[in-house]
CSV table of C-alpha atoms and ligand atoms in Angstrom, one decimal:
chain,number,residue,atom,x,y,z
M,11,UNK,CA,-18.3,13.0,-8.1
M,12,UNK,CA,-19.3,10.1,-6.0
M,13,UNK,CA,-20.4,6.7,-7.5
M,14,UNK,CA,-24.2,5.7,-6.7
M,15,UNK,CA,-24.1,3.5,-3.8
M,16,UNK,CA,-27.0,1.4,-5.6
M,17,UNK,CA,-24.9,0.9,-8.2
M,18,UNK,CA,-22.0,-0.3,-5.9
M,19,UNK,CA,-24.8,-2.7,-4.2
M,20,UNK,CA,-25.9,-4.3,-7.3
M,21,UNK,CA,-22.4,-4.9,-8.6
M,22,UNK,CA,-21.4,-6.4,-5.4
M,23,UNK,CA,-24.4,-8.7,-5.4
M,24,UNK,CA,-23.9,-9.8,-8.7
M,25,UNK,CA,-20.1,-10.6,-8.2
M,26,UNK,CA,-21.0,-12.7,-5.2
M,27,UNK,CA,-23.7,-14.8,-6.9
M,28,UNK,CA,-20.9,-15.3,-9.4
M,29,UNK,CA,-18.3,-15.9,-6.7
M,30,UNK,CA,-20.9,-18.8,-5.4
M,31,UNK,CA,-21.6,-20.1,-8.8
M,32,UNK,CA,-18.0,-20.5,-10.2
M,33,UNK,CA,-16.9,-22.0,-6.5
M,34,UNK,CA,-19.7,-24.7,-7.2
M,35,UNK,CA,-18.2,-25.3,-10.7
M,36,UNK,CA,-14.5,-25.3,-9.9
M,37,UNK,CA,-12.7,-27.9,-8.0
M,38,UNK,CA,-11.3,-26.1,-4.7
M,39,UNK,CA,-7.9,-26.8,-5.5
M,40,UNK,CA,-7.7,-25.3,-8.9
M,41,UNK,CA,-8.7,-22.1,-7.7
M,42,UNK,CA,-5.7,-21.3,-5.1
M,43,UNK,CA,-7.6,-21.9,-1.9
M,44,UNK,CA,-7.2,-24.8,0.1
M,45,UNK,CA,-8.1,-25.8,3.8
M,46,UNK,CA,-4.9,-25.7,5.4
M,47,UNK,CA,-1.9,-24.1,5.7
M,48,UNK,CA,0.4,-27.4,5.1
M,49,UNK,CA,-1.6,-28.3,2.0
M,50,UNK,CA,-1.2,-24.4,0.7
M,51,UNK,CA,2.8,-24.8,1.0
M,52,UNK,CA,3.2,-28.3,-0.3
M,53,UNK,CA,1.5,-26.9,-3.6
M,54,UNK,CA,3.4,-23.8,-3.6
M,55,UNK,CA,6.8,-25.8,-3.3
M,56,UNK,CA,5.3,-28.2,-6.3
M,57,UNK,CA,4.1,-24.9,-8.1
M,58,UNK,CA,7.6,-23.0,-7.6
M,59,UNK,CA,9.6,-26.4,-8.9
M,60,UNK,CA,7.3,-26.3,-12.1
M,61,UNK,CA,7.4,-22.2,-12.5
M,62,UNK,CA,11.3,-22.4,-12.8
M,63,UNK,CA,11.1,-25.0,-15.7
M,64,UNK,CA,9.2,-22.6,-17.9
M,65,UNK,CA,10.8,-20.4,-20.0
M,66,UNK,CA,11.2,-16.9,-19.3
M,67,UNK,CA,8.9,-16.0,-22.0
M,68,UNK,CA,6.0,-18.2,-20.6
M,69,UNK,CA,6.7,-16.2,-17.2
M,70,UNK,CA,6.1,-13.5,-19.0
M,71,UNK,CA,3.1,-14.1,-20.5
M,72,UNK,CA,1.9,-15.5,-16.8
M,73,UNK,CA,2.8,-12.2,-15.4
M,74,UNK,CA,0.8,-10.2,-18.5
M,75,UNK,CA,-2.1,-12.4,-18.0
M,76,UNK,CA,-1.8,-11.5,-14.1
M,77,UNK,CA,-2.0,-7.4,-15.1
M,78,UNK,CA,-5.2,-8.2,-17.8
M,79,UNK,CA,-7.1,-10.0,-15.1
M,80,UNK,CA,-6.7,-7.9,-12.4
M,81,UNK,CA,-7.8,-4.8,-14.6
M,82,UNK,CA,-10.8,-6.9,-15.8
M,83,UNK,CA,-12.1,-7.5,-12.3
M,84,UNK,CA,-11.0,-4.2,-11.1
M,85,UNK,CA,-14.3,-2.9,-10.4
M,86,UNK,CA,-15.6,-5.9,-9.0
M,87,UNK,CA,-12.9,-6.4,-6.6
M,88,UNK,CA,-13.2,-2.6,-5.8
M,89,UNK,CA,-16.9,-2.8,-5.2
M,90,UNK,CA,-16.4,-5.9,-2.9
M,91,UNK,CA,-13.5,-4.5,-1.1
M,92,UNK,CA,-15.5,-1.1,-0.1
M,93,UNK,CA,-18.5,-3.2,1.1
M,94,UNK,CA,-16.4,-5.9,3.0
M,95,UNK,CA,-13.8,-3.5,4.8
M,96,UNK,CA,-15.8,-0.3,4.8
M,97,UNK,CA,-12.6,1.1,4.1
M,98,UNK,CA,-11.8,3.6,1.7
M,99,UNK,CA,-13.7,5.1,-1.8
M,100,UNK,CA,-14.6,2.8,-4.8
M,101,UNK,CA,-13.0,5.2,-7.3
M,102,UNK,CA,-9.8,5.5,-5.6
M,103,UNK,CA,-9.7,1.6,-5.1
M,104,UNK,CA,-10.1,1.2,-8.8
M,105,UNK,CA,-7.2,3.8,-9.0
M,106,UNK,CA,-4.9,1.6,-6.9
M,107,UNK,CA,-5.7,-1.4,-8.7
M,108,UNK,CA,-5.0,0.0,-12.1
M,109,UNK,CA,-1.5,1.4,-10.8
M,110,UNK,CA,-0.8,-2.1,-9.0
M,111,UNK,CA,-1.6,-4.3,-12.7
M,112,UNK,CA,0.4,-1.6,-14.7
M,113,UNK,CA,3.1,0.0,-12.8
M,114,UNK,CA,4.3,-3.3,-11.0
M,115,UNK,CA,7.5,-4.1,-12.5
M,116,UNK,CA,7.6,-7.6,-14.0
M,117,UNK,CA,10.8,-9.9,-14.9
M,118,UNK,CA,12.9,-7.0,-16.8
M,119,UNK,CA,13.3,-6.3,-12.7
M,120,UNK,CA,15.9,-9.0,-12.8
M,121,UNK,CA,18.8,-7.7,-15.3
M,122,UNK,CA,21.7,-9.4,-14.5
M,123,UNK,CA,24.9,-8.3,-13.4
M,124,UNK,CA,28.0,-9.0,-15.7
M,125,UNK,CA,31.4,-8.1,-15.2
M,126,UNK,CA,34.5,-9.0,-17.7
M,127,UNK,CA,38.2,-8.5,-17.1
M,128,UNK,CA,41.5,-10.0,-17.2
M,129,UNK,CA,40.6,-13.3,-15.3
M,130,UNK,CA,37.6,-14.0,-16.8
M,131,UNK,CA,33.8,-13.1,-16.6
M,132,UNK,CA,31.3,-13.3,-13.6
M,133,UNK,CA,27.7,-13.3,-13.7
M,134,UNK,CA,25.4,-12.3,-11.0
M,135,UNK,CA,21.9,-13.6,-11.4
M,136,UNK,CA,18.7,-12.9,-9.3
M,137,UNK,CA,17.4,-16.3,-8.4
M,138,UNK,CA,14.3,-17.2,-6.8
M,139,UNK,CA,14.2,-17.5,-2.7
M,140,UNK,CA,11.5,-20.4,-3.3
M,141,UNK,CA,8.1,-20.1,-1.2
M,142,UNK,CA,7.2,-16.8,0.3
M,143,UNK,CA,5.0,-16.4,3.2
M,144,UNK,CA,2.8,-12.9,2.9
M,145,UNK,CA,0.9,-11.1,5.2
M,146,UNK,CA,-1.3,-8.4,3.6
M,147,UNK,CA,-3.5,-5.4,5.0
M,148,UNK,CA,-7.2,-4.7,5.8
M,149,UNK,CA,-6.5,-1.1,4.5
M,150,UNK,CA,-5.4,-2.2,0.5
M,151,UNK,CA,-6.4,-5.8,0.0
M,152,UNK,CA,-6.6,-5.8,-3.6
M,153,UNK,CA,-3.6,-3.6,-4.5
M,154,UNK,CA,-1.4,-5.4,-2.1
M,155,UNK,CA,-2.1,-8.9,-3.6
M,156,UNK,CA,-1.7,-7.7,-7.4
M,157,UNK,CA,1.6,-5.8,-6.7
M,158,UNK,CA,3.0,-8.7,-4.5
M,159,UNK,CA,2.0,-11.8,-6.7
M,160,UNK,CA,3.4,-9.7,-9.8
M,161,UNK,CA,6.9,-9.1,-8.0
M,162,UNK,CA,7.2,-12.2,-6.2
M,163,UNK,CA,6.2,-14.4,-9.2
M,164,UNK,CA,8.3,-12.5,-12.0
M,165,UNK,CA,11.0,-13.4,-9.7
M,166,UNK,CA,10.3,-17.0,-9.8
M,167,UNK,CA,8.8,-17.6,-6.3
M,168,UNK,CA,5.5,-19.0,-5.2
M,169,UNK,CA,3.7,-17.3,-2.6
M,170,UNK,CA,1.4,-18.4,0.1
M,171,UNK,CA,-0.8,-15.1,1.7
M,172,UNK,CA,-2.8,-14.8,4.7
M,173,UNK,CA,-4.6,-12.0,4.0
M,174,UNK,CA,-6.4,-9.8,6.8
M,175,UNK,CA,-9.3,-11.7,8.1
M,176,UNK,CA,-11.2,-8.6,8.0
M,177,UNK,CA,-10.7,-8.7,4.0
M,178,UNK,CA,-11.1,-12.5,3.6
M,179,UNK,CA,-13.9,-12.5,1.0
M,180,UNK,CA,-12.1,-9.9,-1.3
M,181,UNK,CA,-8.5,-11.1,-0.5
M,182,UNK,CA,-9.7,-14.4,-1.3
M,183,UNK,CA,-11.4,-13.7,-4.6
M,184,UNK,CA,-8.4,-11.6,-5.8
M,185,UNK,CA,-6.4,-14.7,-5.3
M,186,UNK,CA,-8.8,-16.6,-7.0
M,187,UNK,CA,-8.8,-14.3,-10.0
M,188,UNK,CA,-5.2,-14.0,-10.2
M,189,UNK,CA,-4.7,-18.0,-10.2
M,190,UNK,CA,-6.9,-18.6,-12.9
M,191,UNK,CA,-5.1,-16.4,-15.2
M,192,UNK,CA,-1.8,-17.7,-14.2
M,193,UNK,CA,-3.2,-21.2,-14.9
M,194,UNK,CA,-4.8,-20.4,-18.4
M,195,UNK,CA,-1.6,-18.8,-19.1
M,196,UNK,CA,0.4,-22.0,-18.6
M,197,UNK,CA,1.3,-21.4,-15.4
M,198,UNK,CA,1.4,-24.0,-12.4
M,199,UNK,CA,-1.7,-24.5,-10.2
M,200,UNK,CA,-0.6,-23.3,-6.4
M,201,UNK,CA,2.0,-20.6,-7.5
M,202,UNK,CA,-0.5,-18.2,-5.7
M,203,UNK,CA,-2.4,-19.4,-3.0
M,204,UNK,CA,-3.9,-18.9,0.6
M,205,UNK,CA,-6.2,-21.0,2.8
M,206,UNK,CA,-9.7,-20.2,2.6
M,207,UNK,CA,-9.9,-18.7,6.1
M,208,UNK,CA,-7.2,-16.9,7.3
M,209,UNK,CA,-6.9,-16.3,10.6
M,210,UNK,CA,-3.9,-15.3,13.0
M,211,UNK,CA,-3.3,-19.1,13.6
M,212,UNK,CA,-2.9,-19.3,9.9
M,213,UNK,CA,-0.5,-16.5,9.9
M,214,UNK,CA,1.8,-18.3,12.6
M,215,UNK,CA,1.5,-21.7,11.0
M,216,UNK,CA,2.8,-19.8,7.8
M,217,UNK,CA,5.6,-17.9,9.6
M,218,UNK,CA,6.9,-21.1,11.3
M,219,UNK,CA,6.3,-23.5,8.3
M,220,UNK,CA,9.6,-25.1,7.6
M,221,UNK,CA,9.0,-25.1,3.8
M,222,UNK,CA,8.4,-21.4,3.9
M,223,UNK,CA,11.7,-19.7,2.9
M,224,UNK,CA,11.1,-15.8,3.3
M,225,UNK,CA,8.2,-13.8,5.0
M,226,UNK,CA,6.7,-10.5,4.1
M,227,UNK,CA,4.8,-8.2,6.3
M,228,UNK,CA,2.8,-5.4,5.1
M,229,UNK,CA,0.9,-3.9,8.0
M,230,UNK,CA,1.4,-2.3,11.1
M,231,UNK,CA,4.7,-2.7,13.5
M,232,UNK,CA,3.7,-5.5,15.5
M,233,UNK,CA,3.2,-7.8,12.6
M,234,UNK,CA,6.4,-6.4,11.4
M,235,UNK,CA,8.0,-7.0,14.3
M,236,UNK,CA,6.5,-10.7,14.3
M,237,UNK,CA,8.4,-11.7,11.1
M,238,UNK,CA,11.5,-10.2,12.2
M,239,UNK,CA,11.5,-12.5,15.3
M,240,UNK,CA,10.9,-15.5,13.2
M,241,UNK,CA,14.4,-16.4,11.9
M,242,UNK,CA,13.8,-16.2,8.5
M,243,UNK,CA,14.7,-14.0,6.1
M,244,UNK,CA,11.8,-11.0,6.6
M,245,UNK,CA,10.8,-7.9,4.8
M,246,UNK,CA,9.0,-5.6,6.8
M,247,UNK,CA,6.6,-2.9,5.3
M,248,UNK,CA,5.1,-1.0,8.3
M,249,UNK,CA,3.1,1.8,9.6
M,250,UNK,CA,3.8,5.9,8.7
M,251,UNK,CA,2.8,8.8,9.8
M,252,UNK,CA,3.9,11.2,7.0
M,253,UNK,CA,3.8,14.8,7.9
M,254,UNK,CA,3.8,17.4,4.9
M,255,UNK,CA,5.9,20.8,5.5
M,256,UNK,CA,4.8,23.8,3.7
M,257,UNK,CA,7.3,26.8,3.8
M,258,UNK,CA,7.0,30.4,2.9
M,259,UNK,CA,8.5,29.8,-0.6
M,260,UNK,CA,5.8,27.4,-1.6
M,261,UNK,CA,3.6,27.7,-4.7
M,262,UNK,CA,0.7,27.7,-1.8
M,263,UNK,CA,-2.8,26.9,-3.9
M,264,UNK,CA,-0.8,24.3,-5.9
M,265,UNK,CA,0.5,22.8,-2.4
M,266,UNK,CA,-3.2,23.1,-0.6
M,267,UNK,CA,-4.4,20.9,-3.9
M,268,UNK,CA,-1.8,18.6,-3.3
M,269,UNK,CA,-2.2,18.1,0.0
M,270,UNK,CA,-6.1,17.6,-0.2
M,271,UNK,CA,-5.6,15.4,-3.1
M,272,UNK,CA,-3.1,13.2,-1.2
M,273,UNK,CA,-4.6,13.2,2.0
M,274,UNK,CA,-8.0,12.3,1.1
M,275,UNK,CA,-7.3,9.9,-1.6
M,276,UNK,CA,-8.8,6.3,-0.4
M,277,UNK,CA,-10.1,8.4,2.5
M,278,UNK,CA,-6.7,8.9,4.2
M,279,UNK,CA,-5.8,4.8,4.4
M,280,UNK,CA,-2.8,4.7,2.4
M,281,UNK,CA,0.5,4.7,4.7
M,282,UNK,CA,1.8,7.4,2.2
M,283,UNK,CA,-1.0,9.8,2.7
M,284,UNK,CA,-0.2,12.8,4.2
M,285,UNK,CA,-1.4,12.7,7.9
M,286,UNK,CA,-0.6,16.1,9.2
M,287,UNK,CA,0.4,19.3,7.9
M,288,UNK,CA,3.1,21.6,9.4
M,289,UNK,CA,3.0,25.1,7.8
M,290,UNK,CA,4.8,27.9,8.3
M,291,UNK,CA,3.0,31.2,10.2
M,292,UNK,CA,3.5,33.4,7.6
M,293,UNK,CA,1.5,31.6,5.0
M,294,UNK,CA,-1.0,29.8,6.9
M,295,UNK,CA,-3.7,31.7,6.7
M,296,UNK,CA,-3.1,31.5,2.9
M,297,UNK,CA,-2.9,27.6,3.0
M,298,UNK,CA,-6.1,27.4,4.6
M,299,UNK,CA,-8.1,29.4,2.3
M,300,UNK,CA,-6.5,27.8,-0.6
M,301,UNK,CA,-7.7,24.5,1.2
M,302,UNK,CA,-11.2,25.6,1.2
M,303,UNK,CA,-10.8,27.1,-2.6
M,304,UNK,CA,-10.0,23.5,-3.7
M,305,UNK,CA,-13.9,23.0,-2.7
M,306,UNK,CA,-12.9,19.7,-1.6
M,307,UNK,CA,-12.2,20.7,2.1
M,308,UNK,CA,-13.7,21.7,4.9
M,309,UNK,CA,-12.3,23.6,7.7
M,310,UNK,CA,-13.4,23.3,11.3
M,311,UNK,CA,-13.6,25.6,13.8
M,312,UNK,CA,-11.9,25.3,17.3
M,313,UNK,CA,-15.1,23.5,18.8
M,314,UNK,CA,-16.1,21.3,15.8
M,315,UNK,CA,-12.3,20.3,15.6
M,316,UNK,CA,-12.7,19.2,19.3
M,317,UNK,CA,-16.1,17.3,18.8
M,318,UNK,CA,-14.6,15.4,16.1
M,319,UNK,CA,-11.5,14.8,18.2
M,320,UNK,CA,-13.4,13.2,20.7
M,321,UNK,CA,-15.2,10.9,18.6
M,322,UNK,CA,-12.2,9.3,16.6
M,323,UNK,CA,-9.5,9.3,19.3
M,324,UNK,CA,-10.5,7.2,22.4
M,325,UNK,CA,-10.2,7.9,26.1
M,326,UNK,CA,-7.2,5.7,26.2
M,327,UNK,CA,-5.2,8.1,23.3
M,328,UNK,CA,-5.9,5.1,20.4
M,329,UNK,CA,-7.8,6.0,17.1
M,330,UNK,CA,-11.3,4.8,17.1
M,331,UNK,CA,-10.9,2.0,14.4
M,332,UNK,CA,-14.7,2.5,13.5
M,333,UNK,CA,-13.7,5.5,11.6
M,334,UNK,CA,-10.6,4.6,10.0
M,335,UNK,CA,-11.3,4.8,6.2
M,336,UNK,CA,-14.9,6.1,6.5
M,337,UNK,CA,-15.9,8.8,4.3
M,338,UNK,CA,-15.6,12.2,6.1
M,339,UNK,CA,-19.6,12.8,5.6
M,340,UNK,CA,-19.9,9.9,7.9
M,341,UNK,CA,-17.7,11.2,10.5
M,342,UNK,CA,-18.7,14.7,10.6
M,343,UNK,CA,-22.5,13.6,10.9
M,344,UNK,CA,-21.8,11.8,13.8
M,345,UNK,CA,-20.8,15.1,15.7
M,346,UNK,CA,-23.7,16.8,13.8
M,347,UNK,CA,-21.6,18.7,10.8
M,348,UNK,CA,-23.4,18.1,7.6
M,349,UNK,CA,-21.2,18.7,4.5
M,350,UNK,CA,-21.7,18.5,0.6
M,351,UNK,CA,-20.9,15.1,-1.2
M,352,UNK,CA,-18.2,17.2,-3.0
M,353,UNK,CA,-15.8,17.3,0.3
M,354,UNK,CA,-13.3,14.6,0.8
M,355,UNK,CA,-11.8,15.9,4.0
M,356,UNK,CA,-12.2,18.0,7.1
M,357,UNK,CA,-9.0,20.4,7.9
M,358,UNK,CA,-8.3,22.0,11.2
M,359,UNK,CA,-6.0,24.0,13.0
M,360,UNK,CA,-4.2,22.1,15.9
M,361,UNK,CA,-1.3,22.8,18.3
M,362,UNK,CA,1.8,20.6,18.3
M,363,UNK,CA,0.7,18.3,20.8
M,364,UNK,CA,-2.6,16.9,19.3
M,365,UNK,CA,-3.2,13.6,19.3
M,366,UNK,CA,-3.9,13.3,15.4
M,367,UNK,CA,-0.6,14.8,14.7
M,368,UNK,CA,1.1,12.0,16.3
M,369,UNK,CA,-1.1,9.3,15.6
M,370,UNK,CA,-1.8,7.4,12.1
M,371,UNK,CA,-5.8,8.5,11.7
M,372,UNK,CA,-5.9,6.6,8.5
M,373,UNK,CA,-9.2,8.7,7.9
M,374,UNK,CA,-9.9,12.4,6.1
M,375,UNK,CA,-9.6,14.3,9.5
M,376,UNK,CA,-6.3,16.4,9.0
M,377,UNK,CA,-4.5,18.7,11.4
M,378,UNK,CA,-2.7,21.6,10.6
M,379,UNK,CA,0.1,23.2,12.6
M,380,UNK,CA,1.6,26.6,12.8
M,381,UNK,CA,5.4,27.1,13.3
M,382,UNK,CA,7.3,30.0,13.6
M,383,UNK,CA,9.9,29.4,10.7
M,384,UNK,CA,11.5,26.1,8.7
M,385,UNK,CA,13.5,25.3,11.3
M,386,UNK,CA,10.8,24.7,13.7
M,387,UNK,CA,8.9,23.3,11.0
M,388,UNK,CA,11.9,20.8,10.1
M,389,UNK,CA,12.3,20.0,14.2
M,390,UNK,CA,8.5,19.2,14.2
M,391,UNK,CA,8.2,17.0,11.1
M,392,UNK,CA,11.1,14.9,11.9
M,393,UNK,CA,9.5,14.3,15.3
M,394,UNK,CA,6.2,13.5,14.3
M,395,UNK,CA,7.4,10.8,11.7
M,396,UNK,CA,9.1,8.7,14.7
M,397,UNK,CA,11.6,7.3,13.2
M,398,UNK,CA,8.9,5.1,10.9
M,399,UNK,CA,11.1,5.7,7.8
M,400,UNK,CA,8.2,5.9,5.7
M,401,UNK,CA,7.1,9.0,3.7
M,402,UNK,CA,7.3,12.7,4.0
M,403,UNK,CA,6.3,15.5,2.1
M,404,UNK,CA,7.3,19.1,1.4
M,405,UNK,CA,5.8,22.0,-0.3
M,406,UNK,CA,8.6,24.5,-1.4
M,407,UNK,CA,11.1,26.2,-4.1
M,408,UNK,CA,13.9,26.0,-1.4
M,409,UNK,CA,16.4,23.7,-2.6
M,410,UNK,CA,18.3,23.6,0.0
M,411,UNK,CA,15.5,23.3,2.6
M,412,UNK,CA,14.2,20.7,0.8
M,413,UNK,CA,17.7,18.8,1.1
M,414,UNK,CA,17.9,19.3,4.6
M,415,UNK,CA,14.6,18.1,5.6
M,416,UNK,CA,15.4,14.8,3.4
M,417,UNK,CA,18.3,14.5,5.2
M,418,UNK,CA,17.0,14.9,8.3
M,419,UNK,CA,14.1,12.7,8.3
M,420,UNK,CA,15.9,9.8,6.4
M,421,UNK,CA,12.3,8.5,4.9
M,422,UNK,CA,12.0,5.7,2.3
M,423,UNK,CA,9.9,8.1,0.3
M,424,UNK,CA,10.3,12.0,0.0
M,425,UNK,CA,7.9,13.7,-2.5
M,426,UNK,CA,8.6,17.7,-3.2
M,427,UNK,CA,5.7,19.5,-4.6
M,428,UNK,CA,3.3,16.9,-5.3
M,429,UNK,CA,0.6,15.0,-3.5
M,430,UNK,CA,2.2,12.1,-1.4
M,431,UNK,CA,1.2,9.6,-3.7
M,432,UNK,CA,3.2,10.7,-6.4
M,433,UNK,CA,5.9,8.6,-4.5
M,434,UNK,CA,4.3,5.3,-5.2
M,435,UNK,CA,4.0,6.6,-8.9
M,436,UNK,CA,0.8,7.7,-9.4
M,437,UNK,CA,1.3,11.0,-11.1
M,438,UNK,CA,5.0,10.7,-10.2
M,439,UNK,CA,8.0,8.8,-12.0
M,440,UNK,CA,9.2,5.3,-11.0
M,441,UNK,CA,7.5,1.9,-10.3
M,442,UNK,CA,4.8,1.3,-7.5
M,443,UNK,CA,4.8,-0.5,-4.8
M,444,UNK,CA,2.2,-1.3,-2.1
M,445,UNK,CA,4.8,-3.0,0.3
M,446,UNK,CA,7.0,-0.3,1.1
M,447,UNK,CA,9.9,-1.5,3.3
M,448,UNK,CA,11.2,1.0,5.4
M,449,UNK,CA,12.1,-0.7,8.6
M,450,UNK,CA,14.1,-3.3,6.8
M,451,UNK,CA,15.1,-0.9,4.2
M,452,UNK,CA,14.4,-2.6,0.6
M,453,UNK,CA,12.3,0.2,-0.2
M,454,UNK,CA,9.7,0.2,-2.7
M,455,UNK,CA,9.5,-3.8,-3.2
M,456,UNK,CA,9.8,-5.1,-6.9
M,457,UNK,CA,10.8,-8.7,-8.5
M,458,UNK,CA,14.4,-8.3,-7.5
M,459,UNK,CA,13.5,-7.6,-3.5
M,460,UNK,CA,12.4,-11.2,-3.6
M,461,UNK,CA,15.6,-13.0,-4.7
M,462,UNK,CA,18.8,-14.0,-3.7
M,463,UNK,CA,21.9,-13.3,-5.4
M,464,UNK,CA,23.9,-16.3,-7.4
M,465,UNK,CA,27.4,-15.6,-8.6
M,466,UNK,CA,28.9,-17.9,-11.6
M,467,UNK,CA,32.9,-17.1,-12.8
M,468,UNK,CA,34.2,-18.4,-15.7
M,469,UNK,CA,37.9,-18.2,-15.4
M,470,UNK,CA,38.8,-18.0,-19.1
M,471,UNK,CA,39.4,-15.1,-21.5
M,472,UNK,CA,35.7,-14.2,-22.4
M,473,UNK,CA,36.1,-10.8,-23.7
M,474,UNK,CA,35.6,-9.7,-27.1
M,475,UNK,CA,37.2,-6.6,-27.4
X,513,NAD,P1,-2.4,-5.2,10.6
X,513,NAD,O1,-1.0,-4.7,11.0
X,513,NAD,O2,-3.5,-5.1,11.6
X,513,NAD,O3,-2.2,-6.5,9.8
X,513,NAD,C1,-1.6,-6.6,8.4
X,513,NAD,C2,-1.3,-8.1,8.2
X,513,NAD,O4,-0.8,-8.4,9.7
X,513,NAD,C3,-2.9,-9.1,8.2
X,513,NAD,O5,-2.8,-10.0,7.5
X,513,NAD,C4,-2.9,-9.3,9.6
X,513,NAD,O6,-3.9,-10.3,9.8
X,513,NAD,C5,-1.4,-9.7,10.2
X,513,NAD,N1,-1.1,-9.4,11.6
X,513,NAD,C6,-1.5,-8.8,12.1
X,513,NAD,N2,-0.9,-9.0,13.6
X,513,NAD,C7,-0.5,-10.2,13.7
X,513,NAD,C8,0.2,-10.9,14.2
X,513,NAD,N3,0.5,-10.8,15.8
X,513,NAD,N4,1.1,-12.4,14.1
X,513,NAD,C9,0.7,-12.7,12.7
X,513,NAD,N5,-0.1,-12.0,12.0
X,513,NAD,C10,-0.3,-10.6,12.4
X,513,NAD,O7,-2.7,-3.9,9.5
X,513,NAD,P2,-3.7,-3.3,8.8
X,513,NAD,O8,-4.7,-2.5,9.6
X,513,NAD,O9,-4.3,-4.5,7.8
X,513,NAD,O10,-3.3,-2.4,7.8
X,513,NAD,C11,-2.9,-0.8,8.3
X,513,NAD,C12,-1.2,-0.9,8.6
X,513,NAD,O11,-0.5,-1.3,7.4
X,513,NAD,C13,-1.2,0.5,8.9
X,513,NAD,O12,-0.1,0.8,10.1
X,513,NAD,C14,-0.6,1.3,7.5
X,513,NAD,O13,0.6,2.1,7.8
X,513,NAD,C15,0.7,-0.2,7.3
X,513,NAD,N6,0.7,-0.2,6.0
X,513,NAD,C16,2.1,-0.1,5.4
X,513,NAD,C17,2.2,-0.4,4.2
X,513,NAD,C18,3.7,-0.4,3.9
X,513,NAD,O14,4.0,-0.7,2.4
X,513,NAD,N7,4.6,0.2,4.4
X,513,NAD,C19,1.3,-0.8,3.2
X,513,NAD,C20,-0.4,-0.9,3.2
X,513,NAD,C21,-0.3,-0.8,4.8
């Protein structure tokens, strides 16, 4: 059931009022937000120095406080994010934030490595890199900030964020919430920070700042390329176009449910969400029937699909950004189709060459392509993933085929028989990350990703056996 828009608007208004009051009360520098990149970086340098002097126990308390503050402010931040960016769904943003606050690993991720032998002891510890500059996306402004902050600070770093300007209000509020929690838990001010008005210019200044030791970009391929060209250590988490391949051995009803849930979460703006379905001919009709039986999918006919395609794909072949992350009702209404509130996604049959099979649409409009058999499906899935090394899903009970697709497609995340979001720990095993570093290979980032290794050697017999 959809959350009442009036209730959300009231929540947002209350939040904005609270923000105004609080910003009036607190000294600007004590909320993590400053005017210039230089100030933010200088504060981060000092904060990181002070963070390192604190005990690990204190650092753990800081991380706990960040988790708690993210959860306590979840509803207001989720409402603000939907209202400001117009992307996604309130209830799914709430789930995203719970996931990030509870399943992002903390300092336990930094287990040192030790080796003892005839020549003594060798110890490898995961040391902080220093100050990190992190660029965050408009699609998941709160989740990425919670997830990145916990990971980076758990590893002993400080972080200067440059959030997407289109999510400025939400992101700066999120940073204030985290900053307050850190300071109240005994952490140094400035360990997380940003400029009040992030822009592309401030992003450039962070990237080029000599005191920023590492860059992390979560966004499209262009921004990943920008940080990779910086000459600094950079982690790039880029775009995806995750296919889901369904073969004739799948539990078709379960596959339909998983795909509808995975592709419609947050109106398809998760980079991991299914962006096209590839189904073996033999069971294609059943899959379409089961999509409808979920009660959450609307099956468009050819002519309706054509109208929607013309709406959401520009004549130059790019996605019309006005429809990214919007509710399916909003998109369908534009072309004269009315569907009930329970519908979360529109599906349609498409040829392999259809633009929405190849573009990262990030909206609840999902093409379904029929293929003759598994081999043809595997080839198409690999092609449409386009070497992003991001995410792929398979619905099948044929173990050899699942292995064959995983080997051929080489994605960072490969989900079998679940919704795509199981791959980021939502209803699946393992930790979560909202910075999935496919291009640079770190995978689902965590505290250890934001470290450098240091070795200490003791040349003395140190064994106890
Ligand atoms: P985006 O690339 O437009 O922006 C991401 C961030 O980079 C923003 O902070 C933006 O201001 C900054 N940026 C963009 N161009 C820049 C430039 N030339 N110089 C400096 N900074 C620049 O992406 P978006 O629209 O905010 O987010 C959606 C995209 O992010 C999708 O492609 C999605 O797949 C991807 N994404 C990937 C992951 C992942 O973990 N791999 C997670 C979330 C989103």
